[in-house]
Amino acid sequence: MKKLFCCLFLVLCVSLSYSQSLKKYAISNSGCSVYSFCDPGTFDMTYSEDSAKVFTSECKGEEAYYGIICIELKEPINDLSIAEEVLVSYLNYLKSAFKIKTAAGYGKGHKLRDKENTRGVLDYWNDEEKNNWKVKGWTDGNFITVLYAYSQKDLPETKVNAFLDGLLFKGM
């Protein structure tokens, strides 16, 4: 019995050492952070047409690519329904930029960690290279952040969901 237990423990330790774990990463100097299965590394920072800071990064996990786009709005949007519509407009822009061919349709009304001052929008996409995408955009009126995962294979839903819901806005 002792030998069996030792063998099982060894197999478990080896398998866990090769699996990816969820770790917290700062989104550059935005004050926001995200839990990810792969290290997003250094975030690129650019400015949008309206001078908002845009932080972007992408990394490859074991089964999918994980991406982060975090926009620090130049002027906060106090009405969350308007902020959600701005988020939807940005997601529509990303569909074109990522060459998305089909989309399931936006699922609205999500709240990040049950916080009433947040709104989230979810969608599933397929691009012209036959990648499967799962995208979730978040806003608190100060930031618009889009988290996405894509792969040519079926997405690992449990991991992807943990990533897409792993955003922490500044001050959370």
PDB file of C-alpha atoms in Angstrom, residues 2 7-8 14-15 19 21 26 34 36 41 48 62 77 82 88 90 92 117 130 132 136 138 153 155 157:
ATOM      1  CA  LYS A   2       2.819   2.370   0.879  1.00  0.00           C
ATOM      2  CA  CYS A   7       3.993   5.981  -6.894  1.00  0.00           C
ATOM      3  CA  LEU A   8       0.711   7.890  -7.138  1.00  0.00           C
ATOM      4  CA  VAL A  14       5.360  15.256 -12.032  1.00  0.00           C
ATOM      5  CA  SER A  15       2.083  16.007 -13.802  1.00  0.00           C
ATOM      6  CA  SER A  19       0.798  21.990 -15.959  1.00  0.00           C
ATOM      7  CA  SER A  21      -0.793  27.651 -13.181  1.00  0.00           C
ATOM      8  CA  ALA A  26       0.359  43.713 -13.776  1.00  0.00           C
ATOM      9  CA  VAL A  34      -4.870  40.004 -14.885  1.00  0.00           C
ATOM     10  CA  SER A  36      -3.086  34.397 -16.825  1.00  0.00           C
ATOM     11  CA  GLY A  41       5.745  39.732 -20.755  1.00  0.00           C
ATOM     12  CA  SER A  48      -5.444  55.761 -29.563  1.00  0.00           C
ATOM     13  CA  GLU A  62      -0.174  25.050 -23.644  1.00  0.00           C
ATOM     14  CA  ILE A  77     -17.606  57.491 -18.804  1.00  0.00           C
ATOM     15  CA  ILE A  82     -22.885  54.150 -22.408  1.00  0.00           C
ATOM     16  CA  VAL A  88     -19.358  46.893 -27.973  1.00  0.00           C
ATOM     17  CA  TYR A  90     -14.579  48.489 -29.798  1.00  0.00           C
ATOM     18  CA  ASN A  92     -16.900  45.434 -33.477  1.00  0.00           C
ATOM     19  CA  ASN A 117     -19.753  49.319 -11.167  1.00  0.00           C
ATOM     20  CA  LYS A 130     -10.266  28.754 -38.707  1.00  0.00           C
ATOM     21  CA  ASN A 132     -11.850  29.462 -32.434  1.00  0.00           C
ATOM     22  CA  LYS A 136     -14.766  38.970 -23.045  1.00  0.00           C
ATOM     23  CA  TRP A 138     -14.916  44.608 -19.502  1.00  0.00           C
ATOM     24  CA  LYS A 153      -8.459  23.345 -31.615  1.00  0.00           C
ATOM     25  CA  LEU A 155     -10.604  25.931 -26.423  1.00  0.00           C
ATOM     26  CA  GLU A 157     -13.127  26.208 -21.464  1.00  0.00           C
TER      27      GLU A 157
END
